[in-house]
CSV table of C-alpha atoms in Angstrom, one decimal:
chain,number,residue,atom,x,y,z
I,1,MET,CA,42.9,-6.9,-34.0
I,2,ASN,CA,46.0,-8.5,-32.6
I,3,PRO,CA,45.3,-9.2,-28.9
I,4,ASN,CA,48.8,-7.7,-28.0
I,5,ARG,CA,47.8,-4.5,-30.0
I,6,ARG,CA,44.4,-4.4,-28.1
I,7,ALA,CA,45.9,-4.7,-24.7
I,8,PHE,CA,48.6,-2.0,-25.6
I,9,LEU,CA,46.0,0.5,-26.7
I,10,ALA,CA,43.6,-0.2,-23.7
I,11,GLY,CA,46.8,0.4,-21.4
I,12,SER,CA,47.5,3.6,-23.2
I,13,VAL,CA,44.0,4.8,-22.6
I,14,LEU,CA,44.1,4.0,-18.9
I,15,ALA,CA,47.5,5.7,-18.5
I,16,GLY,CA,46.1,8.8,-20.1
I,17,LEU,CA,43.3,8.8,-17.7
I,18,PHE,CA,45.5,8.3,-14.7
I,19,ALA,CA,47.7,11.1,-16.0
I,20,LEU,CA,44.7,13.5,-15.7
I,21,VAL,CA,44.0,12.3,-12.0
I,22,PRO,CA,46.7,14.7,-10.4
I,23,ARG,CA,45.3,17.7,-12.1
I,24,ALA,CA,41.7,16.9,-11.2
I,25,ILE,CA,42.7,16.3,-7.6
I,26,GLY,CA,44.6,19.6,-7.6
I,27,ARG,CA,41.5,21.5,-8.7
I,28,ALA,CA,39.4,19.7,-6.0
I,29,MET,CA,41.8,20.6,-3.3
I,30,GLY,CA,42.0,24.2,-4.6
I,31,TYR,CA,38.2,24.8,-4.2
I,32,PRO,CA,37.6,26.9,-1.1
I,33,ARG,CA,35.9,24.8,1.6
I,34,ALA,CA,36.3,23.6,5.1
I,35,LEU,CA,39.1,20.8,5.6
I,36,ASN,CA,37.7,20.2,9.2
I,37,GLY,CA,34.6,21.4,11.0
I,38,PRO,CA,32.7,23.4,11.7
I,39,MET,CA,32.6,23.0,15.4
I,40,VAL,CA,30.9,25.1,18.0
I,41,GLY,CA,33.1,26.3,20.8
I,42,ALA,CA,32.5,28.3,23.9
I,43,SER,CA,29.1,29.9,24.1
I,44,GLY,CA,27.2,32.3,26.3
I,45,PRO,CA,23.9,33.9,26.7
I,46,ASP,CA,24.7,36.5,23.9
I,47,HIS,CA,27.1,34.7,21.7
I,48,PHE,CA,28.4,31.5,20.4
I,49,ASN,CA,31.8,30.7,18.8
I,50,VAL,CA,32.4,28.6,15.6
I,51,TRP,CA,35.7,27.0,14.6
I,52,VAL,CA,36.7,25.8,11.2
I,53,ARG,CA,39.8,24.8,9.4
I,54,ALA,CA,39.7,26.3,5.8
I,55,SER,CA,41.3,24.7,2.9
I,56,GLY,CA,43.5,27.7,2.1
I,57,ALA,CA,44.5,31.3,3.2
I,58,PHE,CA,41.3,33.1,2.2
I,59,ASP,CA,38.3,34.7,4.0
I,60,VAL,CA,35.8,32.8,6.0
I,61,LYS,CA,32.5,34.5,6.7
I,62,LEU,CA,29.9,33.5,9.4
I,63,GLU,CA,26.3,34.0,8.7
I,64,TYR,CA,23.4,33.1,11.1
I,65,SER,CA,19.7,33.3,11.4
I,66,THR,CA,16.8,32.3,13.8
I,67,ASP,CA,15.1,30.1,11.1
I,68,ARG,CA,16.2,27.1,9.2
I,69,ASN,CA,15.6,28.7,5.8
I,70,PHE,CA,17.6,31.9,6.4
I,71,SER,CA,14.8,34.1,5.3
I,72,THR,CA,16.4,36.8,7.3
I,73,VAL,CA,20.3,36.6,7.1
I,74,ILE,CA,22.5,38.1,10.0
I,75,ASP,CA,26.1,39.0,8.9
I,76,GLY,CA,28.6,37.7,11.2
I,77,PRO,CA,32.3,38.4,11.2
I,78,THR,CA,34.7,37.6,8.3
I,79,ILE,CA,38.2,36.4,9.1
I,80,ARG,CA,41.1,35.6,6.8
I,81,ALA,CA,42.6,32.1,7.4
I,82,SER,CA,46.4,32.1,7.5
I,83,ALA,CA,48.9,29.3,7.0
I,84,GLU,CA,50.6,30.5,10.4
I,85,ASP,CA,47.5,29.0,12.2
I,86,ASP,CA,47.0,26.1,10.0
I,87,CYS,CA,44.1,28.0,8.5
I,88,CYS,CA,42.1,27.6,11.6
I,89,VAL,CA,39.7,30.3,12.4
I,90,VAL,CA,37.1,31.1,15.2
I,91,LEU,CA,34.2,33.4,14.3
I,92,ARG,CA,31.8,34.7,17.0
I,93,ALA,CA,28.1,35.5,16.5
I,94,GLN,CA,27.2,38.1,19.2
I,95,GLY,CA,24.4,40.4,20.2
I,96,LEU,CA,22.1,37.3,20.6
I,97,LYS,CA,19.2,36.2,22.7
I,98,PRO,CA,19.9,33.7,25.6
I,99,ASP,CA,18.7,30.2,25.5
I,100,THR,CA,17.7,30.6,21.8
I,101,PRO,CA,18.4,28.2,18.8
I,102,TYR,CA,20.2,29.8,15.9
I,103,TRP,CA,21.1,28.3,12.6
I,104,TYR,CA,24.6,29.2,11.0
I,105,ARG,CA,26.5,28.6,7.8
I,106,LEU,CA,29.9,29.6,6.5
I,107,LYS,CA,31.2,31.0,3.2
I,108,TYR,CA,34.8,30.3,1.9
I,109,ASP,CA,36.3,33.1,-0.2
I,110,GLY,CA,32.6,34.3,-0.8
I,111,GLN,CA,31.3,30.8,-1.7
I,112,GLN,CA,29.3,28.2,0.1
I,113,ASP,CA,30.9,24.9,0.7
I,114,ARG,CA,29.5,22.5,-1.9
I,115,TYR,CA,30.0,19.6,0.4
I,116,GLN,CA,28.2,21.3,3.4
I,117,TRP,CA,24.9,22.4,1.7
I,118,PHE,CA,23.2,21.9,4.9
I,119,ASN,CA,22.8,24.6,7.6
I,120,SER,CA,24.1,23.8,11.1
I,121,LYS,CA,22.2,24.6,14.4
I,122,THR,CA,23.3,25.4,18.0
I,123,ARG,CA,21.8,27.2,20.9
I,124,THR,CA,23.0,30.2,23.0
I,125,ALA,CA,23.5,29.5,26.9
I,126,PRO,CA,20.8,30.4,29.3
I,127,ALA,CA,21.1,33.9,31.2
I,128,GLY,CA,20.6,32.5,34.6
I,129,PRO,CA,20.2,29.2,36.5
I,130,ALA,CA,18.9,26.4,34.3
I,131,ASP,CA,18.5,22.7,34.0
I,132,PHE,CA,21.1,21.4,31.7
I,133,ARG,CA,23.3,18.4,30.9
I,134,VAL,CA,27.0,18.2,30.4
I,135,ALA,CA,28.8,15.1,28.9
I,136,PHE,CA,32.5,14.5,29.3
I,137,GLY,CA,35.3,11.9,28.4
I,138,SER,CA,38.8,11.5,27.8
I,139,CYS,CA,41.3,9.2,25.9
I,140,CYS,CA,40.2,9.2,22.1
I,141,ARG,CA,42.7,7.2,20.1
I,142,ILE,CA,41.8,7.3,16.5
I,143,GLN,CA,44.7,4.9,15.8
I,144,TYR,CA,42.9,2.3,18.0
I,145,ASP,CA,39.3,3.0,17.1
I,146,ALA,CA,38.6,5.1,13.8
I,147,ASP,CA,34.8,4.2,14.0
I,148,GLN,CA,34.2,5.4,17.6
I,149,PRO,CA,30.6,4.3,18.2
I,150,ILE,CA,30.5,5.9,21.6
I,151,TRP,CA,29.5,9.2,19.8
I,152,ASN,CA,26.2,7.6,18.9
I,153,ALA,CA,25.6,7.1,22.6
I,154,VAL,CA,26.7,10.7,23.5
I,155,ARG,CA,24.4,12.2,20.9
I,156,GLY,CA,21.5,10.1,22.3
I,157,LEU,CA,22.1,11.6,25.7
I,158,GLU,CA,21.5,15.2,24.2
I,159,PRO,CA,24.0,17.1,26.2
I,160,ASP,CA,24.1,20.9,26.2
I,161,LEU,CA,27.9,21.0,26.6
I,162,PHE,CA,30.7,18.4,26.0
I,163,PHE,CA,34.0,18.5,27.8
I,164,TRP,CA,37.3,17.0,26.5
I,165,LEU,CA,39.4,16.0,29.5
I,166,GLY,CA,42.6,15.2,27.8
I,167,ASP,CA,44.4,12.8,25.6
I,168,ASN,CA,41.9,14.1,23.0
I,169,ILE,CA,44.4,12.8,20.4
I,170,TYR,CA,47.5,10.5,20.9
I,171,GLY,CA,50.1,12.5,19.2
I,172,ASP,CA,52.9,11.2,21.5
I,173,SER,CA,55.3,13.6,19.8
I,174,ASP,CA,57.0,16.9,20.3
I,175,ASP,CA,56.5,17.7,16.6
I,176,PRO,CA,53.7,20.2,16.1
I,177,ALA,CA,52.9,18.8,12.6
I,178,VAL,CA,52.3,15.4,14.2
I,179,LEU,CA,49.7,17.0,16.5
I,180,THR,CA,48.0,19.0,13.8
I,181,ASP,CA,47.8,15.8,11.7
I,182,LEU,CA,46.1,13.8,14.7
I,183,TYR,CA,43.5,16.7,15.3
I,184,SER,CA,42.8,16.9,11.7
I,185,ARG,CA,41.9,13.1,11.6
I,186,GLY,CA,40.0,13.3,14.6
I,187,ARG,CA,37.6,16.0,13.4
I,188,VAL,CA,36.3,13.9,10.4
I,189,VAL,CA,35.1,11.0,12.4
I,190,GLU,CA,31.6,10.5,11.0
I,191,ARG,CA,29.9,9.7,14.1
I,192,LEU,CA,31.4,12.7,15.8
I,193,THR,CA,30.9,15.5,13.4
I,194,PRO,CA,27.1,16.1,14.2
I,195,LEU,CA,28.0,16.6,17.8
I,196,LEU,CA,30.7,19.0,16.9
I,197,ARG,CA,28.6,21.2,14.7
I,198,SER,CA,25.6,21.5,17.3
I,199,THR,CA,26.9,21.2,20.8
I,200,PRO,CA,29.5,23.6,22.5
I,201,GLN,CA,32.9,21.8,22.9
I,202,LEU,CA,35.4,22.8,25.7
I,203,ALA,CA,38.7,21.2,26.2
I,204,ILE,CA,41.9,20.8,28.3
I,205,TRP,CA,44.8,18.6,27.5
I,206,ASP,CA,46.9,15.8,29.1
I,207,ASP,CA,50.2,14.1,28.3
I,208,HIS,CA,49.5,12.4,24.9
I,209,ASP,CA,48.1,15.6,23.3
I,210,PHE,CA,50.6,17.8,25.1
I,211,GLY,CA,53.7,15.7,24.1
I,212,TYR,CA,54.9,12.3,25.2
I,213,ASN,CA,53.7,10.0,27.9
I,214,ASP,CA,54.0,11.5,31.2
I,215,ALA,CA,55.3,14.8,29.7
I,216,ASP,CA,55.7,17.7,32.1
I,217,GLY,CA,56.9,21.2,32.2
I,218,ARG,CA,60.4,20.4,30.9
I,219,HIS,CA,58.7,19.7,27.5
I,220,PRO,CA,61.2,21.6,25.1
I,221,ARG,CA,58.5,22.5,22.5
I,222,LYS,CA,55.6,23.2,24.9
I,223,GLN,CA,54.9,26.6,23.4
I,224,GLU,CA,54.4,25.0,20.0
I,225,ALA,CA,52.2,22.4,21.4
I,226,LEU,CA,50.2,25.2,23.1
I,227,LYS,CA,50.0,27.0,19.8
I,228,VAL,CA,48.5,23.8,18.1
I,229,PHE,CA,46.0,23.3,20.9
I,230,LYS,CA,44.8,26.8,20.6
I,231,ASN,CA,44.5,26.5,16.8
I,232,PHE,CA,42.2,23.5,17.2
I,233,TRP,CA,39.9,24.6,20.1
I,234,ALA,CA,37.6,27.5,20.7
I,235,ASN,CA,37.7,27.7,24.5
I,236,PRO,CA,36.9,31.1,26.2
I,237,SER,CA,40.4,31.7,27.1
I,238,TYR,CA,43.9,30.1,27.6
I,239,GLY,CA,45.6,30.7,30.8
I,240,GLU,CA,46.3,34.5,31.7
I,241,PRO,CA,48.3,37.1,29.7
I,242,ASP,CA,51.3,36.5,32.1
I,243,SER,CA,50.8,32.7,32.5
I,244,PRO,CA,50.6,30.6,29.5
I,245,GLY,CA,48.5,27.4,29.5
I,246,VAL,CA,45.1,26.0,28.9
I,247,TYR,CA,43.4,26.7,32.1
I,248,PHE,CA,40.1,28.8,32.3
I,249,ARG,CA,36.8,29.3,34.0
I,250,HIS,CA,33.4,28.8,32.4
I,251,SER,CA,30.1,29.5,33.6
I,252,HIS,CA,26.8,27.9,32.3
I,253,GLY,CA,23.3,27.8,33.9
I,254,GLY,CA,24.3,28.9,37.3
I,255,VAL,CA,27.3,26.5,37.6
I,256,ASP,CA,31.1,27.5,37.6
I,257,PHE,CA,33.6,25.1,35.9
I,258,PHE,CA,37.2,25.5,36.5
I,259,PHE,CA,39.3,23.8,33.7
I,260,LEU,CA,43.0,23.1,34.9
I,261,ASP,CA,46.1,22.7,33.0
I,262,GLY,CA,48.0,19.9,34.6
I,263,ARG,CA,51.0,19.8,32.1
I,264,TYR,CA,52.4,23.1,31.1
I,265,ASN,CA,54.1,23.8,34.5
I,266,ARG,CA,54.2,20.4,36.0
I,267,ASP,CA,57.1,19.3,38.1
I,268,PRO,CA,58.5,15.9,37.2
I,269,ILE,CA,56.7,12.9,38.8
I,270,THR,CA,59.8,11.8,40.4
I,271,LYS,CA,60.4,15.0,42.4
I,272,PRO,CA,59.6,14.3,46.3
I,273,ASP,CA,56.1,15.1,47.1
I,274,ASN,CA,56.2,18.0,49.4
I,275,ALA,CA,55.2,21.7,49.4
I,276,ALA,CA,57.8,22.4,46.7
I,277,LYS,CA,56.2,20.1,44.1
I,278,SER,CA,53.4,21.3,41.9
I,279,MET,CA,51.2,20.0,39.0
I,280,LEU,CA,49.6,23.4,38.3
I,281,GLY,CA,52.4,25.8,39.0
I,282,ALA,CA,52.3,28.6,41.4
I,283,ARG,CA,50.6,31.2,39.1
I,284,GLN,CA,47.7,28.9,38.0
I,285,LYS,CA,47.3,27.6,41.7
I,286,ARG,CA,46.9,31.2,42.9
I,287,TRP,CA,44.4,31.9,40.0
I,288,LEU,CA,42.4,28.8,41.1
I,289,LYS,CA,42.2,29.6,44.8
I,290,GLY,CA,41.1,33.2,44.0
I,291,ALA,CA,38.5,32.1,41.4
I,292,LEU,CA,37.1,29.5,44.0
I,293,SER,CA,36.9,32.1,46.7
I,294,ALA,CA,35.2,34.6,44.4
I,295,SER,CA,32.5,32.1,43.0
I,296,THR,CA,29.1,32.3,44.5
I,297,ALA,CA,27.7,29.4,42.4
I,298,PRO,CA,25.9,26.5,44.2
I,299,PHE,CA,28.2,24.1,42.4
I,300,LYS,CA,32.0,24.6,41.5
I,301,VAL,CA,33.4,21.8,39.4
I,302,LEU,CA,37.2,21.3,39.1
I,303,VAL,CA,38.0,19.8,35.7
I,304,SER,CA,41.4,17.8,35.6
I,305,GLY,CA,43.0,15.5,33.0
I,306,GLY,CA,44.2,13.0,35.8
I,307,GLY,CA,42.2,11.7,38.7
I,308,TRP,CA,42.1,13.2,42.1
I,309,SER,CA,42.1,10.0,44.3
I,310,SER,CA,45.2,8.7,46.1
I,311,ALA,CA,45.3,5.1,44.4
I,312,GLU,CA,47.5,4.3,47.2
I,313,ASN,CA,49.1,1.1,46.0
I,314,GLU,CA,49.5,2.0,42.4
I,315,LYS,CA,53.0,1.9,41.1
I,316,GLY,CA,53.9,4.7,38.8
I,317,GLY,CA,50.9,6.8,37.3
I,318,ASP,CA,51.0,10.6,37.1
I,319,SER,CA,47.5,11.6,38.6
I,320,TRP,CA,47.1,13.8,41.6
I,321,ALA,CA,48.1,10.6,43.6
I,322,THR,CA,51.8,11.8,43.0
I,323,TYR,CA,51.0,15.3,43.9
I,324,MET,CA,49.1,14.7,47.2
I,325,THR,CA,50.7,17.7,49.0
I,326,GLU,CA,49.5,20.2,46.4
I,327,ARG,CA,46.0,18.5,46.1
I,328,ASN,CA,45.6,18.6,49.9
I,329,GLU,CA,46.6,22.3,49.9
I,330,ILE,CA,43.7,23.1,47.4
I,331,PHE,CA,41.3,21.1,49.5
I,332,ASP,CA,42.5,22.8,52.7
I,333,HIS,CA,41.9,26.1,51.0
I,334,ILE,CA,38.3,25.1,50.3
I,335,ARG,CA,37.7,24.0,53.8
I,336,ASP,CA,39.5,27.0,55.5
I,337,HIS,CA,37.7,29.5,53.3
I,338,ASP,CA,34.3,27.9,53.7
I,339,ILE,CA,34.0,27.3,49.9
I,340,GLY,CA,30.9,25.0,49.5
I,341,GLY,CA,29.7,23.0,46.4
I,342,VAL,CA,33.1,21.7,45.0
I,343,PHE,CA,33.4,18.4,43.3
I,344,CYS,CA,35.7,17.0,40.6
I,345,ILE,CA,35.6,15.4,37.2
I,346,SER,CA,38.7,13.7,35.5
I,347,GLY,CA,39.9,11.3,32.9
I,348,ASP,CA,43.1,9.4,32.0
I,349,SER,CA,42.5,6.0,33.8
I,350,HIS,CA,41.0,4.0,30.9
I,351,MET,CA,38.2,2.9,33.2
I,352,GLY,CA,35.1,4.6,34.5
I,353,GLU,CA,35.4,5.6,38.2
I,354,LEU,CA,33.3,7.2,40.9
I,355,ASN,CA,35.5,7.9,44.0
I,356,CYS,CA,35.3,10.1,47.0
I,357,ILE,CA,38.0,11.9,49.1
I,358,PRO,CA,36.6,11.8,52.6
I,359,ARG,CA,37.4,15.3,53.7
I,360,SER,CA,34.7,15.5,56.3
I,361,ALA,CA,37.1,13.6,58.7
I,362,ALA,CA,39.5,16.6,58.4
I,363,GLY,CA,36.8,19.3,59.2
I,364,GLY,CA,35.8,19.9,55.6
I,365,TYR,CA,33.3,17.9,53.4
I,366,ASP,CA,33.7,14.8,51.2
I,367,ILE,CA,34.9,15.7,47.7
I,368,TYR,CA,33.7,13.4,44.9
I,369,ASP,CA,35.8,12.6,41.9
I,370,MET,CA,34.0,11.3,38.8
I,371,CYS,CA,36.2,9.8,36.0
I,372,SER,CA,35.1,8.9,32.5
I,373,SER,CA,37.7,7.2,30.3
I,374,PRO,CA,38.2,5.9,27.5
I,375,LEU,CA,36.1,7.3,24.6
I,376,ALA,CA,38.1,5.4,22.1
I,377,GLN,CA,40.9,3.2,23.6
I,378,MET,CA,41.4,-0.2,25.2
I,379,PRO,CA,39.7,-0.1,28.7
I,380,ALA,CA,42.1,-1.3,31.6
I,381,ASN,CA,41.6,-3.3,34.7
I,382,LYS,CA,43.9,-1.2,36.8
I,383,ASN,CA,41.3,-1.2,39.5
I,384,THR,CA,42.8,-4.6,40.7
I,385,ARG,CA,45.9,-2.8,41.8
I,386,GLN,CA,44.5,0.5,42.9
I,387,MET,CA,42.9,1.7,46.2
I,388,PRO,CA,41.5,5.2,46.3
I,389,GLU,CA,40.4,6.5,49.5
I,390,VAL,CA,36.8,5.5,48.9
I,391,ARG,CA,35.2,3.9,45.9
I,392,VAL,CA,31.6,5.0,45.7
I,393,ARG,CA,30.9,2.6,42.7
I,394,ASP,CA,32.9,-0.3,41.5
I,395,THR,CA,34.9,0.5,38.4
I,396,TRP,CA,33.7,0.1,34.8
I,397,THR,CA,36.1,-1.5,32.4
I,398,ARG,CA,33.6,-3.5,30.1
I,399,SER,CA,33.5,-0.9,27.3
I,400,VAL,CA,34.3,2.6,26.4
I,401,ASN,CA,32.1,5.1,28.3
I,402,VAL,CA,31.0,8.6,28.8
I,403,GLY,CA,30.0,10.6,31.9
I,404,LEU,CA,26.9,12.7,32.2
I,405,MET,CA,26.2,15.4,34.7
I,406,HIS,CA,22.5,16.6,34.9
I,407,PHE,CA,22.3,19.8,36.7
I,408,ARG,CA,18.8,21.0,38.0
I,409,MET,CA,19.2,24.6,38.9
I,410,THR,CA,15.6,25.7,38.9
I,411,GLY,CA,12.3,25.0,40.8
I,412,GLY,CA,13.8,24.5,44.2
I,413,LYS,CA,17.0,23.1,45.8
I,414,PRO,CA,19.8,22.8,43.2
I,415,SER,CA,21.0,19.2,42.5
I,416,MET,CA,23.4,17.3,40.3
I,417,THR,CA,22.7,13.9,39.1
I,418,TYR,CA,25.8,11.9,37.7
I,419,THR,CA,25.7,8.6,35.5
I,420,LEU,CA,28.2,6.9,33.6
I,421,HIS,CA,27.1,5.4,30.2
I,422,ASP,CA,28.5,2.5,28.2
I,423,VAL,CA,28.9,2.3,24.4
I,424,LEU,CA,25.1,1.6,24.0
I,425,GLY,CA,24.3,4.7,26.0
I,426,GLU,CA,23.0,2.4,29.0
I,427,PRO,CA,23.9,3.7,32.5
I,428,VAL,CA,26.3,1.4,34.2
I,429,TRP,CA,25.7,2.4,37.9
I,430,GLU,CA,23.0,3.7,40.2
I,431,PRO,CA,23.0,7.5,39.8
I,432,LEU,CA,24.9,9.7,42.2
I,433,VAL,CA,23.0,12.7,43.4
I,434,LEU,CA,24.6,15.7,45.0
I,435,THR,CA,23.0,18.8,46.5
I,436,PRO,CA,25.0,21.9,48.0
I,437,ASP,CA,23.8,20.6,51.4
I,438,ASP,CA,26.1,17.5,50.8
I,439,LEU,CA,29.1,19.8,49.9
I,440,ARG,CA,29.6,22.1,53.0
I,441,ASN,CA,32.0,21.8,55.9
I,442,GLY,CA,31.2,19.3,58.6
I,443,VAL,CA,28.8,17.2,56.5
I,444,ARG,CA,29.8,13.4,56.0
I,445,SER,CA,28.1,11.7,53.1
I,446,TRP,CA,30.7,9.2,51.6
I,447,ASP,CA,29.3,6.1,53.4
I,448,SER,CA,25.5,6.9,52.7
I,449,LYS,CA,26.2,7.5,49.1
I,450,SER,CA,28.4,4.3,48.5
I,451,ASP,CA,27.3,1.1,47.2
I,452,PRO,CA,26.9,-1.5,50.1
I,453,GLU,CA,29.3,-3.9,48.3
I,454,GLU,CA,32.0,-1.2,48.0
I,455,LEU,CA,31.5,-0.5,51.7
I,456,LYS,CA,32.1,-4.3,52.4
I,457,ARG,CA,35.3,-4.2,50.2
I,458,LEU,CA,36.5,-1.3,52.1
I,459,GLU,CA,36.1,-2.9,55.5
I,460,ARG,CA,37.9,-5.9,54.2
I,461,PHE,CA,40.8,-3.8,52.9
I,462,LYS,CA,40.9,-1.9,56.3
I,463,ARG,CA,41.4,-5.2,58.0
I,464,GLY,CA,44.5,-5.9,55.7
I,465,GLY,CA,42.7,-8.2,53.1
I,466,GLY,CA,42.5,-7.5,49.4
I,467,TYR,CA,40.0,-5.0,48.2
I,468,TYR,CA,38.4,-7.6,45.9
I,469,GLY,CA,38.9,-10.6,48.2
I,470,THR,CA,42.6,-11.5,47.4
I,471,ASP,CA,45.1,-11.1,50.3
I,472,MET,CA,47.4,-8.2,50.0
I,473,PRO,CA,51.2,-8.7,49.4
I,474,GLU,CA,53.3,-9.0,52.5
I,475,GLY,CA,54.1,-5.7,54.1
I,476,TRP,CA,50.8,-4.1,52.8
I,477,PRO,CA,49.4,-1.8,53.8
I,478,ASP,CA,52.2,0.3,55.3
I,479,ARG,CA,49.7,2.2,57.5
I,480,PRO,CA,46.1,1.4,58.6
I,481,PHE,CA,43.1,2.9,56.9
I,482,THR,CA,41.6,5.7,59.2
I,483,GLY,CA,38.8,7.0,57.0
I,484,LYS,CA,40.7,10.2,56.6
I,485,ALA,CA,41.9,11.8,53.5
I,486,SER,CA,45.6,11.1,52.7
I,487,GLY,CA,48.1,13.7,53.5
């Protein structure tokens, strides 16, 4: 056969095959299944929630069982996915036993997902005080790191809960379609999906998943951003009926967690830092004060996207360092109402930090701030130009990281042990141990719990030198260090 004729026929056959590809893809895309998920959301002693994004507007059904083989099937709810919610649904299994493992599976338009033939497993929360672990982190940029090896380390730590502290995606946009796309991409990271399917996930946002960098309450499409956030998470609640936002309270194992929204009602960074400037907004702040006053938990954890420490010589930034009046108002409320057991966790800074606000000098107690950042982003060495009130441990900038709180709430005096772990899962510092006795008015603990090297650096800084041994620029500091909380 003529070589040209042979090539022509071969090309025609290939062209015919490629012509069939769009139709084959169309059939595959039309098959009812999960596009993203499943993911376990907020759980309690008698229930757990499962989030999933379906491939179309059809019924999604939850089934669960106390055994792996589903010899006894318990029918859960059926919800119809809708295009209005990007086909995201949250289904609740309820009437369950506390602290009990359950297997679950989903059906899509009456069919099991052919790509998820396995059954997933999770566990209900304990009914009372318990020993448990909470992992947390922030700043997860799939554009920078699509592989995200940190999730191997997180799974190895075996947390009972995982908290996302903001910049969970880097949408950097006011277009809801962009935010939706980034959430969808993030939910199929191979190392992450086993954690999502088994461990309850709770989340707040920060600027890069709320809108643009440093975005505040003036965001023109914040209602749409909130809708996307609610579509892709399964928190226990979102704000209050008369106060939109992502803030909520969650209790687990005898500990109360207060998740804060630092974006929806935030005043501009450039506004003068006085009593009229707010990161939370008046309604959320009133809710927080009331909820703290009502809590009887030995530990009360404030969960914020941005760090709580002053970072005195930092230029720019949008942490609590630029909302010090409001921060100190909250801390004054804690002191004046004798609310014990409060400490803070945060993200955003692109470095692991363990700082302290020495409120014992003002009649309260020392409030610790534990920051984990980033999960999947370039670490930064901003520590060289920042000086919080007290650094309890040196900053960690050598790798991505994840924070771990280990609560021991049974068998005697409650305690919390905090460690920061690197990309290999190794702890990078000596643990910090806190008890309720450390967190009550009149107790000073910051110097006894700080690394000796950090105390030496602090003394050098107080004398006017550089924290890390380099002389400070002329004119710094503007005021001497007193050991008192700023403000």
